[in-house]
Coordinates of C-alpha atoms and ligand atoms in Angstrom, one line a residue:
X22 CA -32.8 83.4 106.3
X23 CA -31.5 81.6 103.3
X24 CA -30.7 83.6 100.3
X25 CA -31.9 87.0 102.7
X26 CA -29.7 87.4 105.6
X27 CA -26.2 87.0 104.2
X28 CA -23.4 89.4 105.3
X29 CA -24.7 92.5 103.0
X30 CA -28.0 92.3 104.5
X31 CA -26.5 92.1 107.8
X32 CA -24.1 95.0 107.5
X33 CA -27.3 96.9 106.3
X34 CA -29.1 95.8 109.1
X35 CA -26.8 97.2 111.4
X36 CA -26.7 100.5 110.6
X37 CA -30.4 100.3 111.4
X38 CA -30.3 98.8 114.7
X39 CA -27.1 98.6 117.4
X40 CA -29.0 95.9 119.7
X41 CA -30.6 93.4 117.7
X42 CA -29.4 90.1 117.2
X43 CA -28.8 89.3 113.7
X44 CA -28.7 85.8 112.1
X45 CA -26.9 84.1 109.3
X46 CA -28.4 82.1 106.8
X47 CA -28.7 78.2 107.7
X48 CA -25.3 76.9 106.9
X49 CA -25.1 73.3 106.9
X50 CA -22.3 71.1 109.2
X51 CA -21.1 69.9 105.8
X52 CA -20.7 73.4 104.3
X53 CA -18.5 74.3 107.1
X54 CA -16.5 71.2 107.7
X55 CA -15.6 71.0 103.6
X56 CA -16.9 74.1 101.9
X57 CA -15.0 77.4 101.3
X58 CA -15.0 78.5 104.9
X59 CA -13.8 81.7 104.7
X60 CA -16.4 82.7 102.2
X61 CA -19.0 81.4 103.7
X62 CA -18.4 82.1 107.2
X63 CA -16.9 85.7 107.1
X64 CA -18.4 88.8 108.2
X65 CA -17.6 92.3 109.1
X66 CA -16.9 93.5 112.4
X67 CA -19.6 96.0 112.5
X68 CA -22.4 93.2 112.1
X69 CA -21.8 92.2 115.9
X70 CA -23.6 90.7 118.0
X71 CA -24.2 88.4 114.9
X72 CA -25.3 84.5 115.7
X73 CA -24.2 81.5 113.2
X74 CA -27.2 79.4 112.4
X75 CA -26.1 75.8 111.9
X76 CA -27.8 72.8 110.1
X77 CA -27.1 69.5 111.0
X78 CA -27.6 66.2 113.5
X79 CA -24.5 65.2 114.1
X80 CA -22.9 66.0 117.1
X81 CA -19.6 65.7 116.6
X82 CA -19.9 67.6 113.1
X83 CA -22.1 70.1 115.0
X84 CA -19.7 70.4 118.0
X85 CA -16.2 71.4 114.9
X86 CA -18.6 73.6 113.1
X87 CA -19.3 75.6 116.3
X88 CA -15.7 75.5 117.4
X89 CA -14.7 77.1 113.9
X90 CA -17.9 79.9 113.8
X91 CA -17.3 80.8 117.6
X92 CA -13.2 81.1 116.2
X93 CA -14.6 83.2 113.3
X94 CA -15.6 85.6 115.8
X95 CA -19.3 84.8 115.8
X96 CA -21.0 86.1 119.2
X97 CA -23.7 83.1 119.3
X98 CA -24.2 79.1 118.0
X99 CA -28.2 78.4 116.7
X100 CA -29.0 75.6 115.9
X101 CA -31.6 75.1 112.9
X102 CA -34.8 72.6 114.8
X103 CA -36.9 74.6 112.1
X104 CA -36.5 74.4 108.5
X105 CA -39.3 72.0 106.6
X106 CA -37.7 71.8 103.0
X107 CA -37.2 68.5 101.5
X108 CA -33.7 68.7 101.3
X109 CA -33.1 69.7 104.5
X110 CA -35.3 66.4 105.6
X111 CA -33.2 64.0 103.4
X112 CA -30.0 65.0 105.4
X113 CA -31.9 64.0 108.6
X114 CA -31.8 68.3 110.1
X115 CA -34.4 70.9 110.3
X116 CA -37.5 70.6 111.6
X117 CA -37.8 66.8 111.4
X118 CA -35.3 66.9 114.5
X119 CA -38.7 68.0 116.5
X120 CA -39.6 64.2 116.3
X121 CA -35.8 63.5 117.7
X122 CA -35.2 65.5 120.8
X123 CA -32.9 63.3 122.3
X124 CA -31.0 63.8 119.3
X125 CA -31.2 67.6 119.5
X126 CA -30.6 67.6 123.3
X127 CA -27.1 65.9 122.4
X128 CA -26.5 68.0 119.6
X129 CA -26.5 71.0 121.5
X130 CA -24.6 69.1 124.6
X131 CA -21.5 68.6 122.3
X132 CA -21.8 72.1 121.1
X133 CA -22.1 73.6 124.4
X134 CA -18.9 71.1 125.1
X135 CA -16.8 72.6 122.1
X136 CA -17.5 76.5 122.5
X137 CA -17.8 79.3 125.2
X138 CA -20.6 81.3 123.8
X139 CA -24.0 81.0 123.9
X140 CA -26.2 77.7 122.2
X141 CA -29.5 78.2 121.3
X142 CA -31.9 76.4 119.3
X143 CA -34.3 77.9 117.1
X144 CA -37.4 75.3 116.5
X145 CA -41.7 74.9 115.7
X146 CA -44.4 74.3 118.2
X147 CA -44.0 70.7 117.0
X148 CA -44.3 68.7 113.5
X149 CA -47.4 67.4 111.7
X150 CA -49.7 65.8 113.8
X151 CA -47.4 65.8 117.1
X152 CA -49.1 67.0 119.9
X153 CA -47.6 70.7 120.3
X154 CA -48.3 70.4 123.8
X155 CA -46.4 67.4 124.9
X156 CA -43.4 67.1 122.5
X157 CA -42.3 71.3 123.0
X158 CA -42.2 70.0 126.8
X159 CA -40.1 67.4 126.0
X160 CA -37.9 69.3 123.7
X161 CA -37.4 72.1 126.0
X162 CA -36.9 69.6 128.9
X163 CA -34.4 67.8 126.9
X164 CA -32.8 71.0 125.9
X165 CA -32.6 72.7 129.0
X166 CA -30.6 69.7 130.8
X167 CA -28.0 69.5 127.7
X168 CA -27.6 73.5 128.7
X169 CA -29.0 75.3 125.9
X170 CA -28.8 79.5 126.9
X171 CA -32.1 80.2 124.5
X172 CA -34.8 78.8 122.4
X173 CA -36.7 81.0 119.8
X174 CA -39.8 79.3 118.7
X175 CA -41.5 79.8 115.2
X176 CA -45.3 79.5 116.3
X177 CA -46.2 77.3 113.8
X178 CA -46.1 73.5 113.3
X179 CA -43.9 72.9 110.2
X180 CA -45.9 70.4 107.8
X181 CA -43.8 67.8 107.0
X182 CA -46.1 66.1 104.6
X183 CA -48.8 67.7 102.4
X184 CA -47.4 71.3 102.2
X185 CA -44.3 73.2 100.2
X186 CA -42.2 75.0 102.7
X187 CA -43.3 78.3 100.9
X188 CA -47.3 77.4 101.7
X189 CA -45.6 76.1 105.8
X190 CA -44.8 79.8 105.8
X191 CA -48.8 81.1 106.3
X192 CA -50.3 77.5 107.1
X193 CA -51.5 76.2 109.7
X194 CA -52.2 79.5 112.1
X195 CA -49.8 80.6 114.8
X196 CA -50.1 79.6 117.6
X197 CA -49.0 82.5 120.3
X198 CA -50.2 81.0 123.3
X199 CA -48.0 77.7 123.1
X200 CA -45.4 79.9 123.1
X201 CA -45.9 81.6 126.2
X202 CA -47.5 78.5 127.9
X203 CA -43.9 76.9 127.3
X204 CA -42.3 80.3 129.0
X205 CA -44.7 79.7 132.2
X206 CA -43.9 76.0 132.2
X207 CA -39.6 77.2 131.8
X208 CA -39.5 80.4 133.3
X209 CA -35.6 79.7 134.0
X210 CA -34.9 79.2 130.0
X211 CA -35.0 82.3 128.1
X212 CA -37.6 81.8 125.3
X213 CA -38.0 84.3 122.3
X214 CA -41.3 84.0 120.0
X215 CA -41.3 83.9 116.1
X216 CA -43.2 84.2 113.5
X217 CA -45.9 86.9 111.8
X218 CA -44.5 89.7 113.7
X219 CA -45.6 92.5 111.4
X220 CA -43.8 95.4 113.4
X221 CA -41.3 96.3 116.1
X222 CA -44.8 97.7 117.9
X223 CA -46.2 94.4 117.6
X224 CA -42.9 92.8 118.8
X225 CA -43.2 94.7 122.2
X226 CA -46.3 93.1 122.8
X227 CA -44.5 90.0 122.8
X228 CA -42.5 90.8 125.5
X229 CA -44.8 90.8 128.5
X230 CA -45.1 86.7 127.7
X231 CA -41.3 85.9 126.6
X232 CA -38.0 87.1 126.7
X233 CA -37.0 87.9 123.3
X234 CA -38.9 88.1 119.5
X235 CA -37.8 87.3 116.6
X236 CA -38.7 89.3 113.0
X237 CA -38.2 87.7 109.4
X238 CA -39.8 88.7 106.4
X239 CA -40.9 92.3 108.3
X240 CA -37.3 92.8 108.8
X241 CA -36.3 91.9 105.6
X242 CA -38.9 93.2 103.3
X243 CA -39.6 96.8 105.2
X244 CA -35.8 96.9 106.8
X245 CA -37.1 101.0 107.5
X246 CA -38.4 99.1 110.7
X247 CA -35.6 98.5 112.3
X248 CA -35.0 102.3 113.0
X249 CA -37.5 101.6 115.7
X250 CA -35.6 98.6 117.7
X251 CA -33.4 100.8 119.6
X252 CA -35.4 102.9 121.1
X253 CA -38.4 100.6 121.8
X254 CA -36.6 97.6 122.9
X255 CA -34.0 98.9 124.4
X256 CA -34.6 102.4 125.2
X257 CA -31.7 104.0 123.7
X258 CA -31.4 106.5 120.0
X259 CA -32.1 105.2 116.4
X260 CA -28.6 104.9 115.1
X261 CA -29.7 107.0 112.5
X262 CA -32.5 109.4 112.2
X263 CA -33.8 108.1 108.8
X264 CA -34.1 105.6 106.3
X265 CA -32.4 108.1 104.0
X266 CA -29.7 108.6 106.3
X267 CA -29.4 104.8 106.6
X268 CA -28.9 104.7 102.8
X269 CA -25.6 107.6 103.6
X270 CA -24.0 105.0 105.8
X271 CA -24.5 102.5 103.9
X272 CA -22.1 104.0 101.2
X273 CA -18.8 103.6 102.3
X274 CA -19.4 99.8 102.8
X275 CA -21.0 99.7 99.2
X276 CA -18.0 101.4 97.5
X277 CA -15.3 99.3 99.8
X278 CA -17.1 95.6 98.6
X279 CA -17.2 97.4 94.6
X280 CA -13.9 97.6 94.5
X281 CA -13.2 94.1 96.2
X282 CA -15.1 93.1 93.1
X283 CA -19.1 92.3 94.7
X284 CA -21.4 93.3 92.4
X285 CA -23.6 96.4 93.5
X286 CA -26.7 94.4 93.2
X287 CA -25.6 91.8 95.5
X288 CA -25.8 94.6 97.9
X289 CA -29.0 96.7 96.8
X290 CA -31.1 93.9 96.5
X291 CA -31.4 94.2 100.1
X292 CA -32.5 97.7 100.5
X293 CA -35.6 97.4 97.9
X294 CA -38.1 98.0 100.4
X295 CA -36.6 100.6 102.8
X296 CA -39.0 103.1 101.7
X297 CA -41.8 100.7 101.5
X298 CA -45.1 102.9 101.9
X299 CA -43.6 106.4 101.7
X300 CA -43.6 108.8 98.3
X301 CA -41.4 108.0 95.4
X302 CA -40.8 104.3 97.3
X303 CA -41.7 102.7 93.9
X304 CA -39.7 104.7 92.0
X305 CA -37.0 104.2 94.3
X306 CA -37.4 100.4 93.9
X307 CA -37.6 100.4 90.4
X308 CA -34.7 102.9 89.8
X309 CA -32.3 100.3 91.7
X310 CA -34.0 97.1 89.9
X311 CA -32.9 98.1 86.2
X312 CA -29.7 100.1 87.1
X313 CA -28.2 97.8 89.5
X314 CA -28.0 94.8 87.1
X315 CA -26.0 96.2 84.7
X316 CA -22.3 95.7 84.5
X317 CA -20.3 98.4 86.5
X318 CA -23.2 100.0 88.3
X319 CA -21.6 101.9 91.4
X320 CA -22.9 104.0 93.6
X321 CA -24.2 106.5 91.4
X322 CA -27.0 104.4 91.0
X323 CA -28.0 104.6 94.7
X324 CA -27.9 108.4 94.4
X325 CA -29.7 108.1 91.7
X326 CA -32.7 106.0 93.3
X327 CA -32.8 108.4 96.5
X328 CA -33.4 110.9 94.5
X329 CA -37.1 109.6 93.7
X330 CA -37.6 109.7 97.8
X331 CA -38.5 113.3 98.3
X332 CA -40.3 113.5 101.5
X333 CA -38.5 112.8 104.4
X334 CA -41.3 114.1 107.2
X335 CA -43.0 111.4 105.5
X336 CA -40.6 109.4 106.5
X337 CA -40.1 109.8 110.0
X338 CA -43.5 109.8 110.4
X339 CA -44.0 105.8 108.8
X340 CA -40.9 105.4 112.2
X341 CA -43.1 107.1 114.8
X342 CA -46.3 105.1 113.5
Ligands
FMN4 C1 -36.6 83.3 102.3 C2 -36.7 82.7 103.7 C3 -35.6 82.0 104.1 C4 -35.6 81.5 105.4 N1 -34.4 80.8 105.8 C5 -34.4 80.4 107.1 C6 -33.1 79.9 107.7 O1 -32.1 79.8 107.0 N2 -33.1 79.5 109.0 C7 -34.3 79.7 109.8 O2 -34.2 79.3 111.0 N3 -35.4 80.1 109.3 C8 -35.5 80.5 108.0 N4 -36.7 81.0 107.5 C9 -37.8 81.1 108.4 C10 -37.8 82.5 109.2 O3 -36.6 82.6 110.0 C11 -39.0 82.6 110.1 O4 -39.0 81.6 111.1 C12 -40.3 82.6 109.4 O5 -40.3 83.3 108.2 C13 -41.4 83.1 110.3 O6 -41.1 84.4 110.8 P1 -41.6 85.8 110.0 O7 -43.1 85.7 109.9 O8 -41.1 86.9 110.9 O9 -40.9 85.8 108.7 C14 -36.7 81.6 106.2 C15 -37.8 82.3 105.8 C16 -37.8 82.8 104.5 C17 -39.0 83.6 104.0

């Protein structure tokens, strides 16, 4: 997610969950072709199995960007079929592509062409007033002969015209059921579901329709969440047995990036709502918000902001719930 899920989020993330995918920000075909690559494109080791999310509709562009992420080490190519800002429509990528699946299909041909690892697309139920019924058919059809391994859908038409992409985020409803009507009508193509998921609880419910769900905001703006991937998707341990714990581990990773010269906020600006909901959370937020601003805030501050979060039964009770 753009401006959310860029490599300190995603090193974060980890120590949360071992199994779950994690995604970069969209980064455009241009951005990788002539940008600063190795800023853009790097990411720790610990952060696998980490997908590249592309934007783009060339597919000769798309196919060298994929070719360098898969040689940065990335685990998985997804292509952006989603995004509904303006900008994103002026360069001809996002979700306008919906109305182009022909277009997509050889996008993610020539990417499948160029790299070994999985190609997936990430896409709406459809665009505006296309029928959601007919055109995901076709863009699945389409996608499925150009080989595409998986296709998350966000189950919710992106509004083209009429609505900011913040407003597309909560309008019109989801739609669930298109989503798992396209897994009956593909049962080969692995199909994961997107969009509202407000818990891991709620994304295991998910998972007797499709193969695979996707979390954003929840993710993001309760990351405390995550503890419960592991062992309710995948049946193995939390990684960690707290939120507080997570915080510990995270540590090391802070003090290594401080003394490359990131600036601690950069970081903690990720971990405002881990203790969303439990006692002292707000002061835990608030502590991090005015001390990790100011110039050569280190990791003092972060001892300084757990310090508000006294009750940990309280927290591993908000896991178990
Ligand atoms: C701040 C923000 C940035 C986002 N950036 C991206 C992006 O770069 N690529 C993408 O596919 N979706 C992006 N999205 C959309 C989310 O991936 C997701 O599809 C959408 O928020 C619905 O899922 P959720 O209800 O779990 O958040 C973004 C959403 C937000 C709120």
């Amino acid at each position: 997610m753009m401006e959310w899920t860029d490599r300190h989020c995603r090193f974060f993330h980890r120590l949360l969950t071992r199994r779950a995918q994690l995604y970069t920000e969209m980064i455009t075909t241009g951005a990788v072709l002539r940008g600063d690559r190795a800023r853009l494109l790097a990411f720790d080791p610990a952060e696998h199995p980490v997908a590249a999310q592309l934007g783009g509709s060339d597919p000769k562009a798309l196919a060298e960007s994929a070719r360098i992420c898969a040689d940065f080490g990335y685990d998985e190519i997804n292509l952006n079929v989603g995004c509904p800002s303006d900008r994103v429509r002026e360069g001809r990528f996002g979700a306008c592509l919906m109305a182009e699946p022909a277009l997509v299909g050889e996008c993610v041909a020539a990417m499948k062409a160029a790299v070994r690892i999985p190609v997936t697309v990430k896409c709406r139920i459809g665009i505006d007033s296309q029928d959601a019924e007919a055109s995901l058919d076709t863009l699945a059809r389409m996608l499925v002969t150009a080989g595409v391994d998986a296709l998350i859908v966000h189950a919710r038409k992106a509004w083209l015209d009429g609505l900011s992409p913040k407003e597309n985020r909560d309008i019109p409803p989801l739609d669930y059921d298109r989503v798992y009507r396209l897994k009956r009508a593909f049962p080969a193509l692995s199909i994961a579901i997107n969009g509202g998921i407000a818990s891991v609880e709620h994304a295991v419910t998910h998972l007797a329709h499709v193969d695979g769900a996707m979390m954003g905001r929840a993710a993001y703006q309760e990351p405390w969440r995550l503890l419960a991937v592991d062992p309710l998707i995948y049946g193995a341990p939390a990684p960690l047995p707290s939120p507080k714990a997570a915080i510990e581990a995270f540590l090391p990773y802070v003090e290594r990036e401080l003394a490359r010269g990131t600036r601690l906020h950069a970081m903690t600006r990720h971990i405002l709502g881990l203790f969303h909901g439990v006692p002292g959370a707000r002061a835990f937020r608030r502590h991090i918000a005015t001390e990790a601003v100011k110039t050569g805030a280190g990791i003092a501050v972060l001892r300084g902001a757990l310090g508000h979060v006294v009750d940990a039964r309280a927290e591993l009770a908000h896991i178990a719930a």
